Amino acid sequence: LATVNFAMLSQGIVFKRGPSHPPTPVWQAYVVLDTLAVSIALMANGLPADVVLLAAATLFALCEIITTTELLQGLSNEGVFAVGVLFVVSAAIDKTQALEPMMKFFLGSPKSIQVAQTKLFLTLGAFGSVFNNTPLVAVMIPIVKRWCAAQDFPVAQFMMPLSFVTMLSACLTSMGSSTNLLAVNLVPEADIKFFDLFPAG
């Protein structure tokens, strides 16, 4: 990273953003790259992602890489707000175990791991198409762990399938993933409806 930074500074690289924007000074790209690298390292070492990303965004605003208005617009984005609300709902569901009886009904008591994984795929495929995949995974991990313990299945064989099937089912609706929500908000003229992604998904 230090080598890349030195090369950029020594060459005086100026990034062009297009005819409607002035050239970006090299030091701003330097700050963004370094902040990104440090943020990834901090999150990899266990710091909360929301704290790290908010600190990074605040640093960009202080350095005038983004404006205060852009910072606040990002925090007030409908997609970000929707995902945040869903995380609050997922925490409430986890504490009350409200979905436990429903998931036990759908998952049942299969005799083999293959049948159990198939039931998990079908159940989460249905849920993942109408719920955002990130909080859905957060809700389902403890439920699946308890279910695996009750059925005497190795939990390691269910965590990655859980993640993959929720990502796949998220392609079916605009609510399915955070990126879908972001696209809906950034391109309002496209008029993306809830099930518009279903044929392609």
Short mmCIF file of N, CA and C in Angstrom, two decimals, residues 24-194:
data_model
loop_
_atom_site.label_atom_id
_atom_site.label_comp_id
_atom_site.label_asym_id
_atom_site.label_seq_id
_atom_site.Cartn_x
_atom_site.Cartn_y
_atom_site.Cartn_z
N THR A 24 -10.05 15.20 -9.65
CA THR A 24 -9.89 14.87 -8.23
C THR A 24 -8.43 14.95 -7.84
N PRO A 25 -8.06 15.75 -6.85
CA PRO A 25 -6.66 15.82 -6.41
C PRO A 25 -6.16 14.46 -5.96
N VAL A 26 -4.88 14.21 -6.18
CA VAL A 26 -4.31 12.90 -5.89
C VAL A 26 -4.40 12.55 -4.41
N TRP A 27 -4.29 13.55 -3.53
CA TRP A 27 -4.29 13.25 -2.10
C TRP A 27 -5.63 12.68 -1.65
N GLN A 28 -6.72 13.04 -2.34
CA GLN A 28 -8.02 12.50 -1.96
C GLN A 28 -8.10 11.00 -2.25
N ALA A 29 -7.60 10.59 -3.42
CA ALA A 29 -7.55 9.17 -3.73
C ALA A 29 -6.67 8.43 -2.74
N TYR A 30 -5.56 9.07 -2.35
CA TYR A 30 -4.64 8.51 -1.36
C TYR A 30 -5.36 8.28 -0.03
N VAL A 31 -6.13 9.26 0.42
CA VAL A 31 -6.86 9.15 1.68
C VAL A 31 -7.93 8.06 1.60
N VAL A 32 -8.65 8.00 0.47
CA VAL A 32 -9.72 7.01 0.32
C VAL A 32 -9.15 5.59 0.34
N LEU A 33 -8.07 5.35 -0.42
CA LEU A 33 -7.46 4.02 -0.46
C LEU A 33 -6.93 3.60 0.90
N ASP A 34 -6.25 4.51 1.58
CA ASP A 34 -5.70 4.19 2.90
C ASP A 34 -6.82 3.93 3.91
N THR A 35 -7.85 4.76 3.86
CA THR A 35 -8.97 4.59 4.79
C THR A 35 -9.67 3.26 4.55
N LEU A 36 -9.83 2.90 3.27
CA LEU A 36 -10.46 1.61 2.94
C LEU A 36 -9.64 0.45 3.49
N ALA A 37 -8.33 0.50 3.30
CA ALA A 37 -7.46 -0.57 3.79
C ALA A 37 -7.51 -0.67 5.31
N VAL A 38 -7.43 0.48 5.98
CA VAL A 38 -7.48 0.49 7.45
C VAL A 38 -8.84 0.01 7.95
N SER A 39 -9.92 0.41 7.28
CA SER A 39 -11.26 -0.01 7.68
C SER A 39 -11.42 -1.52 7.60
N ILE A 40 -10.94 -2.10 6.50
CA ILE A 40 -11.01 -3.55 6.35
C ILE A 40 -10.22 -4.26 7.45
N ALA A 41 -9.04 -3.73 7.75
CA ALA A 41 -8.21 -4.33 8.81
C ALA A 41 -8.90 -4.23 10.17
N LEU A 42 -9.50 -3.08 10.47
CA LEU A 42 -10.18 -2.90 11.75
C LEU A 42 -11.38 -3.84 11.88
N MET A 43 -12.17 -3.97 10.80
CA MET A 43 -13.33 -4.86 10.86
C MET A 43 -12.91 -6.32 10.94
N ALA A 44 -11.79 -6.66 10.26
CA ALA A 44 -11.28 -8.03 10.33
C ALA A 44 -10.81 -8.37 11.74
N ASN A 45 -10.43 -7.35 12.52
CA ASN A 45 -9.98 -7.57 13.90
C ASN A 45 -11.10 -7.42 14.91
N GLY A 46 -12.34 -7.33 14.44
CA GLY A 46 -13.48 -7.40 15.35
C GLY A 46 -14.16 -6.10 15.70
N LEU A 47 -13.71 -4.97 15.16
CA LEU A 47 -14.40 -3.71 15.46
C LEU A 47 -15.74 -3.68 14.74
N PRO A 48 -16.77 -3.11 15.36
CA PRO A 48 -18.10 -3.06 14.74
C PRO A 48 -18.05 -2.32 13.40
N ALA A 49 -18.66 -2.92 12.38
CA ALA A 49 -18.62 -2.34 11.04
C ALA A 49 -19.29 -0.98 10.99
N ASP A 50 -20.40 -0.81 11.75
CA ASP A 50 -21.11 0.47 11.70
C ASP A 50 -20.25 1.60 12.25
N VAL A 51 -19.48 1.32 13.31
CA VAL A 51 -18.62 2.35 13.91
C VAL A 51 -17.48 2.70 12.95
N VAL A 52 -16.86 1.68 12.37
CA VAL A 52 -15.73 1.90 11.46
C VAL A 52 -16.18 2.69 10.23
N LEU A 53 -17.30 2.30 9.62
CA LEU A 53 -17.75 2.96 8.40
C LEU A 53 -18.23 4.38 8.66
N LEU A 54 -18.87 4.60 9.83
CA LEU A 54 -19.29 5.96 10.17
C LEU A 54 -18.07 6.85 10.40
N ALA A 55 -17.04 6.31 11.05
CA ALA A 55 -15.81 7.07 11.25
C ALA A 55 -15.15 7.40 9.92
N ALA A 56 -15.15 6.43 8.99
CA ALA A 56 -14.55 6.67 7.67
C ALA A 56 -15.31 7.75 6.91
N ALA A 57 -16.64 7.67 6.96
CA ALA A 57 -17.46 8.67 6.26
C ALA A 57 -17.25 10.06 6.87
N THR A 58 -17.13 10.13 8.19
CA THR A 58 -16.89 11.41 8.86
C THR A 58 -15.53 11.98 8.46
N LEU A 59 -14.52 11.10 8.36
CA LEU A 59 -13.20 11.54 7.93
C LEU A 59 -13.25 12.12 6.52
N PHE A 60 -13.99 11.45 5.63
CA PHE A 60 -14.12 11.96 4.26
C PHE A 60 -14.79 13.33 4.23
N ALA A 61 -15.78 13.52 5.11
CA ALA A 61 -16.46 14.82 5.17
C ALA A 61 -15.52 15.90 5.72
N LEU A 62 -14.73 15.55 6.73
CA LEU A 62 -13.79 16.52 7.31
C LEU A 62 -12.70 16.90 6.30
N CYS A 63 -12.31 15.95 5.47
CA CYS A 63 -11.30 16.22 4.44
C CYS A 63 -11.90 16.84 3.18
N GLU A 64 -13.21 17.06 3.20
CA GLU A 64 -13.95 17.65 2.08
C GLU A 64 -13.88 16.80 0.81
N ILE A 65 -13.73 15.48 1.01
CA ILE A 65 -13.82 14.55 -0.12
C ILE A 65 -15.29 14.39 -0.50
N ILE A 66 -16.14 14.35 0.51
CA ILE A 66 -17.59 14.44 0.30
C ILE A 66 -18.09 15.62 1.12
N THR A 67 -19.24 16.11 0.76
CA THR A 67 -19.81 17.23 1.50
C THR A 67 -20.63 16.71 2.68
N THR A 68 -20.91 17.60 3.62
CA THR A 68 -21.75 17.21 4.76
C THR A 68 -23.14 16.79 4.28
N THR A 69 -23.63 17.46 3.24
CA THR A 69 -24.93 17.09 2.68
C THR A 69 -24.91 15.68 2.14
N GLU A 70 -23.84 15.30 1.43
CA GLU A 70 -23.72 13.94 0.89
C GLU A 70 -23.62 12.92 2.01
N LEU A 71 -22.91 13.28 3.09
CA LEU A 71 -22.80 12.38 4.24
C LEU A 71 -24.17 12.12 4.85
N LEU A 72 -24.93 13.18 5.07
CA LEU A 72 -26.26 13.03 5.67
C LEU A 72 -27.23 12.34 4.72
N GLN A 73 -27.09 12.59 3.42
CA GLN A 73 -27.95 11.91 2.45
C GLN A 73 -27.70 10.40 2.47
N GLY A 74 -26.44 10.02 2.62
CA GLY A 74 -26.13 8.59 2.70
C GLY A 74 -26.73 7.95 3.93
N LEU A 75 -26.67 8.67 5.06
CA LEU A 75 -27.22 8.12 6.30
C LEU A 75 -28.74 8.09 6.29
N SER A 76 -29.35 8.98 5.49
CA SER A 76 -30.81 9.04 5.45
C SER A 76 -31.39 8.30 4.25
N ASN A 77 -30.53 7.59 3.51
CA ASN A 77 -30.99 6.84 2.35
C ASN A 77 -32.05 5.82 2.76
N GLU A 78 -33.10 5.71 1.97
CA GLU A 78 -34.20 4.82 2.33
C GLU A 78 -33.75 3.36 2.40
N GLY A 79 -32.84 2.98 1.51
CA GLY A 79 -32.34 1.60 1.53
C GLY A 79 -31.59 1.30 2.80
N VAL A 80 -30.70 2.24 3.21
CA VAL A 80 -29.94 2.05 4.45
C VAL A 80 -30.89 1.99 5.64
N PHE A 81 -31.86 2.89 5.65
CA PHE A 81 -32.83 2.93 6.75
C PHE A 81 -33.63 1.63 6.82
N ALA A 82 -34.05 1.11 5.65
CA ALA A 82 -34.84 -0.11 5.62
C ALA A 82 -34.06 -1.30 6.17
N VAL A 83 -32.78 -1.41 5.77
CA VAL A 83 -31.95 -2.51 6.28
C VAL A 83 -31.74 -2.37 7.78
N GLY A 84 -31.53 -1.12 8.25
CA GLY A 84 -31.37 -0.90 9.69
C GLY A 84 -32.59 -1.31 10.49
N VAL A 85 -33.77 -0.97 9.97
CA VAL A 85 -35.01 -1.37 10.64
C VAL A 85 -35.14 -2.88 10.68
N LEU A 86 -34.77 -3.54 9.57
CA LEU A 86 -34.87 -4.99 9.51
C LEU A 86 -33.92 -5.65 10.52
N PHE A 87 -32.77 -5.03 10.78
CA PHE A 87 -31.86 -5.57 11.80
C PHE A 87 -32.48 -5.46 13.19
N VAL A 88 -33.20 -4.37 13.45
CA VAL A 88 -33.89 -4.23 14.74
C VAL A 88 -34.95 -5.32 14.88
N VAL A 89 -35.70 -5.55 13.80
CA VAL A 89 -36.72 -6.60 13.80
C VAL A 89 -36.07 -7.97 14.01
N SER A 90 -34.93 -8.21 13.34
CA SER A 90 -34.26 -9.50 13.47
C SER A 90 -33.76 -9.74 14.90
N ALA A 91 -33.30 -8.66 15.56
CA ALA A 91 -32.86 -8.80 16.96
C ALA A 91 -34.03 -9.15 17.86
N ALA A 92 -35.19 -8.53 17.61
CA ALA A 92 -36.39 -8.83 18.40
C ALA A 92 -36.84 -10.27 18.18
N ILE A 93 -36.78 -10.73 16.92
CA ILE A 93 -37.16 -12.11 16.61
C ILE A 93 -36.22 -13.09 17.29
N ASP A 94 -34.93 -12.77 17.28
CA ASP A 94 -33.94 -13.65 17.91
C ASP A 94 -34.18 -13.76 19.42
N LYS A 95 -34.47 -12.63 20.07
CA LYS A 95 -34.67 -12.64 21.53
C LYS A 95 -35.95 -13.35 21.92
N THR A 96 -37.00 -13.17 21.15
CA THR A 96 -38.29 -13.78 21.50
C THR A 96 -38.45 -15.18 20.91
N GLN A 97 -37.54 -15.54 19.96
CA GLN A 97 -37.61 -16.84 19.28
C GLN A 97 -38.98 -17.04 18.64
N ALA A 98 -39.51 -15.96 18.07
CA ALA A 98 -40.86 -15.99 17.51
C ALA A 98 -40.95 -16.91 16.29
N LEU A 99 -39.86 -17.05 15.54
CA LEU A 99 -39.89 -17.88 14.34
C LEU A 99 -39.59 -19.35 14.63
N GLU A 100 -39.20 -19.66 15.85
CA GLU A 100 -38.77 -21.02 16.18
C GLU A 100 -39.84 -22.07 15.84
N PRO A 101 -41.09 -21.92 16.30
CA PRO A 101 -42.11 -22.94 15.98
C PRO A 101 -42.35 -23.08 14.47
N MET A 102 -42.37 -21.94 13.76
CA MET A 102 -42.60 -21.98 12.31
C MET A 102 -41.47 -22.71 11.60
N MET A 103 -40.22 -22.40 11.97
CA MET A 103 -39.09 -23.03 11.32
C MET A 103 -39.02 -24.52 11.66
N LYS A 104 -39.38 -24.90 12.88
CA LYS A 104 -39.42 -26.32 13.24
C LYS A 104 -40.44 -27.06 12.39
N PHE A 105 -41.56 -26.38 12.09
CA PHE A 105 -42.60 -26.99 11.26
C PHE A 105 -42.08 -27.20 9.83
N PHE A 106 -41.43 -26.18 9.27
CA PHE A 106 -40.95 -26.29 7.89
C PHE A 106 -39.75 -27.24 7.77
N LEU A 107 -38.85 -27.18 8.74
CA LEU A 107 -37.63 -28.00 8.65
C LEU A 107 -37.86 -29.43 9.12
N GLY A 108 -38.76 -29.60 10.08
CA GLY A 108 -39.13 -30.94 10.52
C GLY A 108 -37.99 -31.69 11.20
N SER A 109 -38.04 -33.02 11.08
CA SER A 109 -37.02 -33.88 11.69
C SER A 109 -36.48 -34.86 10.65
N PRO A 110 -35.74 -34.37 9.68
CA PRO A 110 -35.21 -35.24 8.62
C PRO A 110 -34.20 -36.24 9.15
N LYS A 111 -34.08 -37.36 8.45
CA LYS A 111 -33.19 -38.44 8.91
C LYS A 111 -31.79 -38.33 8.32
N SER A 112 -31.64 -37.57 7.23
CA SER A 112 -30.32 -37.45 6.61
C SER A 112 -29.97 -35.98 6.38
N ILE A 113 -28.68 -35.73 6.24
CA ILE A 113 -28.21 -34.36 6.03
C ILE A 113 -28.69 -33.83 4.68
N GLN A 114 -28.73 -34.68 3.66
CA GLN A 114 -29.16 -34.24 2.33
C GLN A 114 -30.61 -33.76 2.35
N VAL A 115 -31.48 -34.51 3.02
CA VAL A 115 -32.88 -34.11 3.12
C VAL A 115 -33.00 -32.83 3.94
N ALA A 116 -32.22 -32.74 5.01
CA ALA A 116 -32.24 -31.54 5.86
C ALA A 116 -31.80 -30.31 5.08
N GLN A 117 -30.74 -30.44 4.28
CA GLN A 117 -30.27 -29.31 3.48
C GLN A 117 -31.29 -28.90 2.42
N THR A 118 -31.95 -29.89 1.83
CA THR A 118 -32.99 -29.59 0.84
C THR A 118 -34.13 -28.81 1.47
N LYS A 119 -34.56 -29.22 2.66
CA LYS A 119 -35.62 -28.50 3.35
C LYS A 119 -35.19 -27.08 3.70
N LEU A 120 -33.93 -26.94 4.09
CA LEU A 120 -33.41 -25.62 4.41
C LEU A 120 -33.39 -24.74 3.16
N PHE A 121 -32.97 -25.30 2.01
CA PHE A 121 -32.94 -24.55 0.76
C PHE A 121 -34.33 -24.04 0.39
N LEU A 122 -35.31 -24.93 0.44
CA LEU A 122 -36.66 -24.56 0.04
C LEU A 122 -37.26 -23.50 0.97
N THR A 123 -37.05 -23.69 2.27
CA THR A 123 -37.61 -22.76 3.26
C THR A 123 -36.98 -21.38 3.13
N LEU A 124 -35.65 -21.34 3.10
CA LEU A 124 -34.98 -20.05 3.01
C LEU A 124 -35.14 -19.42 1.63
N GLY A 125 -35.30 -20.25 0.59
CA GLY A 125 -35.55 -19.71 -0.73
C GLY A 125 -36.84 -18.92 -0.77
N ALA A 126 -37.85 -19.42 -0.05
CA ALA A 126 -39.14 -18.70 0.01
C ALA A 126 -39.02 -17.45 0.86
N PHE A 127 -38.41 -17.56 2.03
CA PHE A 127 -38.27 -16.40 2.92
C PHE A 127 -37.34 -15.35 2.32
N GLY A 128 -36.25 -15.80 1.67
CA GLY A 128 -35.26 -14.87 1.15
C GLY A 128 -35.75 -14.00 0.02
N SER A 129 -36.84 -14.43 -0.64
CA SER A 129 -37.35 -13.63 -1.75
C SER A 129 -38.17 -12.43 -1.28
N VAL A 130 -38.65 -12.45 -0.05
CA VAL A 130 -39.50 -11.36 0.44
C VAL A 130 -38.89 -10.61 1.63
N PHE A 131 -37.77 -11.16 2.18
CA PHE A 131 -37.06 -10.48 3.26
C PHE A 131 -35.66 -10.15 2.81
N ASN A 132 -35.10 -9.09 3.33
CA ASN A 132 -33.72 -8.73 3.01
C ASN A 132 -32.78 -9.82 3.51
N ASN A 133 -31.81 -10.21 2.66
CA ASN A 133 -31.00 -11.39 2.99
C ASN A 133 -30.07 -11.18 4.18
N THR A 134 -29.57 -9.96 4.39
CA THR A 134 -28.61 -9.75 5.48
C THR A 134 -29.24 -9.97 6.86
N PRO A 135 -30.33 -9.28 7.22
CA PRO A 135 -30.95 -9.57 8.52
C PRO A 135 -31.56 -10.97 8.58
N LEU A 136 -31.96 -11.53 7.42
CA LEU A 136 -32.51 -12.88 7.43
C LEU A 136 -31.45 -13.89 7.88
N VAL A 137 -30.24 -13.73 7.37
CA VAL A 137 -29.15 -14.62 7.80
C VAL A 137 -28.87 -14.44 9.29
N ALA A 138 -28.88 -13.18 9.75
CA ALA A 138 -28.66 -12.90 11.17
C ALA A 138 -29.71 -13.59 12.05
N VAL A 139 -30.95 -13.63 11.57
CA VAL A 139 -32.03 -14.28 12.32
C VAL A 139 -31.89 -15.80 12.28
N MET A 140 -31.53 -16.33 11.10
CA MET A 140 -31.57 -17.77 10.89
C MET A 140 -30.39 -18.52 11.50
N ILE A 141 -29.25 -17.87 11.63
CA ILE A 141 -28.07 -18.58 12.15
C ILE A 141 -28.33 -19.23 13.51
N PRO A 142 -28.82 -18.49 14.52
CA PRO A 142 -29.07 -19.16 15.81
C PRO A 142 -30.18 -20.21 15.73
N ILE A 143 -31.20 -19.97 14.89
CA ILE A 143 -32.28 -20.94 14.74
C ILE A 143 -31.76 -22.24 14.15
N VAL A 144 -30.95 -22.13 13.09
CA VAL A 144 -30.40 -23.32 12.43
C VAL A 144 -29.42 -24.04 13.36
N LYS A 145 -28.65 -23.27 14.12
CA LYS A 145 -27.74 -23.90 15.08
C LYS A 145 -28.49 -24.75 16.09
N ARG A 146 -29.57 -24.21 16.65
CA ARG A 146 -30.35 -24.97 17.63
C ARG A 146 -31.02 -26.18 16.98
N TRP A 147 -31.49 -25.99 15.75
CA TRP A 147 -32.13 -27.09 15.03
C TRP A 147 -31.14 -28.21 14.74
N CYS A 148 -29.92 -27.85 14.32
CA CYS A 148 -28.88 -28.85 14.06
C CYS A 148 -28.52 -29.60 15.34
N ALA A 149 -28.43 -28.87 16.45
CA ALA A 149 -28.12 -29.53 17.72
C ALA A 149 -29.21 -30.51 18.13
N ALA A 150 -30.47 -30.12 17.89
CA ALA A 150 -31.59 -31.00 18.25
C ALA A 150 -31.63 -32.24 17.37
N GLN A 151 -31.22 -32.09 16.08
CA GLN A 151 -31.26 -33.22 15.14
C GLN A 151 -29.93 -33.98 15.09
N ASP A 152 -28.95 -33.51 15.86
CA ASP A 152 -27.62 -34.13 15.90
C ASP A 152 -26.94 -34.08 14.53
N PHE A 153 -27.08 -32.93 13.85
CA PHE A 153 -26.41 -32.71 12.57
C PHE A 153 -25.20 -31.80 12.80
N PRO A 154 -24.12 -31.97 12.04
CA PRO A 154 -22.98 -31.04 12.15
C PRO A 154 -23.35 -29.67 11.60
N VAL A 155 -23.31 -28.67 12.43
CA VAL A 155 -23.76 -27.33 12.03
C VAL A 155 -22.90 -26.76 10.91
N ALA A 156 -21.63 -27.20 10.82
CA ALA A 156 -20.73 -26.68 9.79
C ALA A 156 -21.23 -26.97 8.38
N GLN A 157 -22.05 -28.00 8.22
CA GLN A 157 -22.55 -28.35 6.89
C GLN A 157 -23.80 -27.57 6.51
N PHE A 158 -24.21 -26.62 7.37
CA PHE A 158 -25.43 -25.87 7.09
C PHE A 158 -25.21 -24.36 7.01
N MET A 159 -24.10 -23.87 7.54
CA MET A 159 -23.89 -22.43 7.58
C MET A 159 -23.66 -21.83 6.19
N MET A 160 -22.75 -22.44 5.41
CA MET A 160 -22.50 -21.91 4.07
C MET A 160 -23.71 -22.08 3.15
N PRO A 161 -24.37 -23.26 3.15
CA PRO A 161 -25.61 -23.36 2.37
C PRO A 161 -26.65 -22.32 2.76
N LEU A 162 -26.75 -22.02 4.05
CA LEU A 162 -27.68 -21.00 4.52
C LEU A 162 -27.37 -19.66 3.87
N SER A 163 -26.09 -19.31 3.86
CA SER A 163 -25.68 -18.03 3.27
C SER A 163 -25.93 -18.00 1.77
N PHE A 164 -25.56 -19.09 1.07
CA PHE A 164 -25.68 -19.12 -0.38
C PHE A 164 -27.13 -19.06 -0.84
N VAL A 165 -28.00 -19.81 -0.17
CA VAL A 165 -29.40 -19.85 -0.63
C VAL A 165 -30.10 -18.52 -0.38
N THR A 166 -29.74 -17.82 0.68
CA THR A 166 -30.33 -16.50 0.91
C THR A 166 -29.83 -15.48 -0.13
N MET A 167 -28.56 -15.61 -0.53
CA MET A 167 -28.05 -14.71 -1.58
C MET A 167 -28.73 -14.98 -2.91
N LEU A 168 -28.95 -16.25 -3.22
CA LEU A 168 -29.60 -16.59 -4.48
C LEU A 168 -31.06 -16.14 -4.50
N SER A 169 -31.76 -16.40 -3.41
CA SER A 169 -33.17 -16.01 -3.36
C SER A 169 -33.34 -14.49 -3.32
N ALA A 170 -32.29 -13.78 -2.89
CA ALA A 170 -32.35 -12.31 -2.85
C ALA A 170 -32.44 -11.70 -4.25
N CYS A 171 -32.12 -12.50 -5.28
CA CYS A 171 -32.17 -12.00 -6.65
C CYS A 171 -33.58 -11.98 -7.22
N LEU A 172 -34.56 -12.45 -6.44
CA LEU A 172 -35.92 -12.59 -6.96
C LEU A 172 -36.75 -11.32 -6.82
N THR A 173 -36.46 -10.49 -5.81
CA THR A 173 -37.26 -9.28 -5.58
C THR A 173 -36.35 -8.10 -5.27
N SER A 174 -36.91 -6.91 -5.35
CA SER A 174 -36.14 -5.70 -5.07
C SER A 174 -35.80 -5.58 -3.58
N MET A 175 -36.57 -6.26 -2.70
CA MET A 175 -36.31 -6.22 -1.26
C MET A 175 -35.22 -7.20 -0.86
N GLY A 176 -34.88 -8.15 -1.75
CA GLY A 176 -34.04 -9.28 -1.37
C GLY A 176 -32.67 -8.94 -0.83
N SER A 177 -32.03 -7.90 -1.36
CA SER A 177 -30.69 -7.57 -0.89
C SER A 177 -30.51 -6.07 -0.78
N SER A 178 -29.48 -5.68 -0.05
CA SER A 178 -29.19 -4.26 0.14
C SER A 178 -28.81 -3.60 -1.18
N THR A 179 -28.11 -4.33 -2.05
CA THR A 179 -27.74 -3.76 -3.35
C THR A 179 -28.97 -3.52 -4.21
N ASN A 180 -29.96 -4.40 -4.12
CA ASN A 180 -31.20 -4.18 -4.86
C ASN A 180 -31.89 -2.90 -4.38
N LEU A 181 -31.97 -2.74 -3.06
CA LEU A 181 -32.59 -1.55 -2.49
C LEU A 181 -31.85 -0.29 -2.91
N LEU A 182 -30.51 -0.39 -2.92
CA LEU A 182 -29.69 0.76 -3.32
C LEU A 182 -29.95 1.13 -4.77
N ALA A 183 -30.04 0.11 -5.64
CA ALA A 183 -30.31 0.37 -7.06
C ALA A 183 -31.67 1.03 -7.25
N VAL A 184 -32.66 0.57 -6.51
CA VAL A 184 -34.01 1.16 -6.61
C VAL A 184 -33.98 2.63 -6.23
N ASN A 185 -33.19 2.97 -5.20
CA ASN A 185 -33.15 4.35 -4.73
C ASN A 185 -32.28 5.25 -5.60
N LEU A 186 -31.22 4.69 -6.18
CA LEU A 186 -30.31 5.50 -7.00
C LEU A 186 -30.84 5.74 -8.40
N VAL A 187 -31.68 4.84 -8.88
CA VAL A 187 -32.21 4.99 -10.25
C VAL A 187 -33.74 4.99 -10.19
N PRO A 188 -34.34 6.03 -9.60
CA PRO A 188 -35.81 6.04 -9.47
C PRO A 188 -36.53 6.08 -10.81
N GLU A 189 -35.85 6.62 -11.84
CA GLU A 189 -36.50 6.70 -13.15
C GLU A 189 -36.72 5.32 -13.78
N ALA A 190 -35.99 4.30 -13.28
CA ALA A 190 -36.18 2.94 -13.80
C ALA A 190 -37.50 2.35 -13.33
N ASP A 191 -38.06 2.90 -12.24
CA ASP A 191 -39.35 2.46 -11.72
C ASP A 191 -39.37 0.95 -11.49
N ILE A 192 -38.38 0.46 -10.72
CA ILE A 192 -38.26 -0.97 -10.44
C ILE A 192 -39.31 -1.38 -9.42
N LYS A 193 -40.17 -2.32 -9.80
CA LYS A 193 -41.21 -2.81 -8.91
C LYS A 193 -40.69 -3.98 -8.08
N PHE A 194 -41.51 -4.40 -7.10
CA PHE A 194 -41.09 -5.43 -6.15
C PHE A 194 -40.70 -6.73 -6.86
#
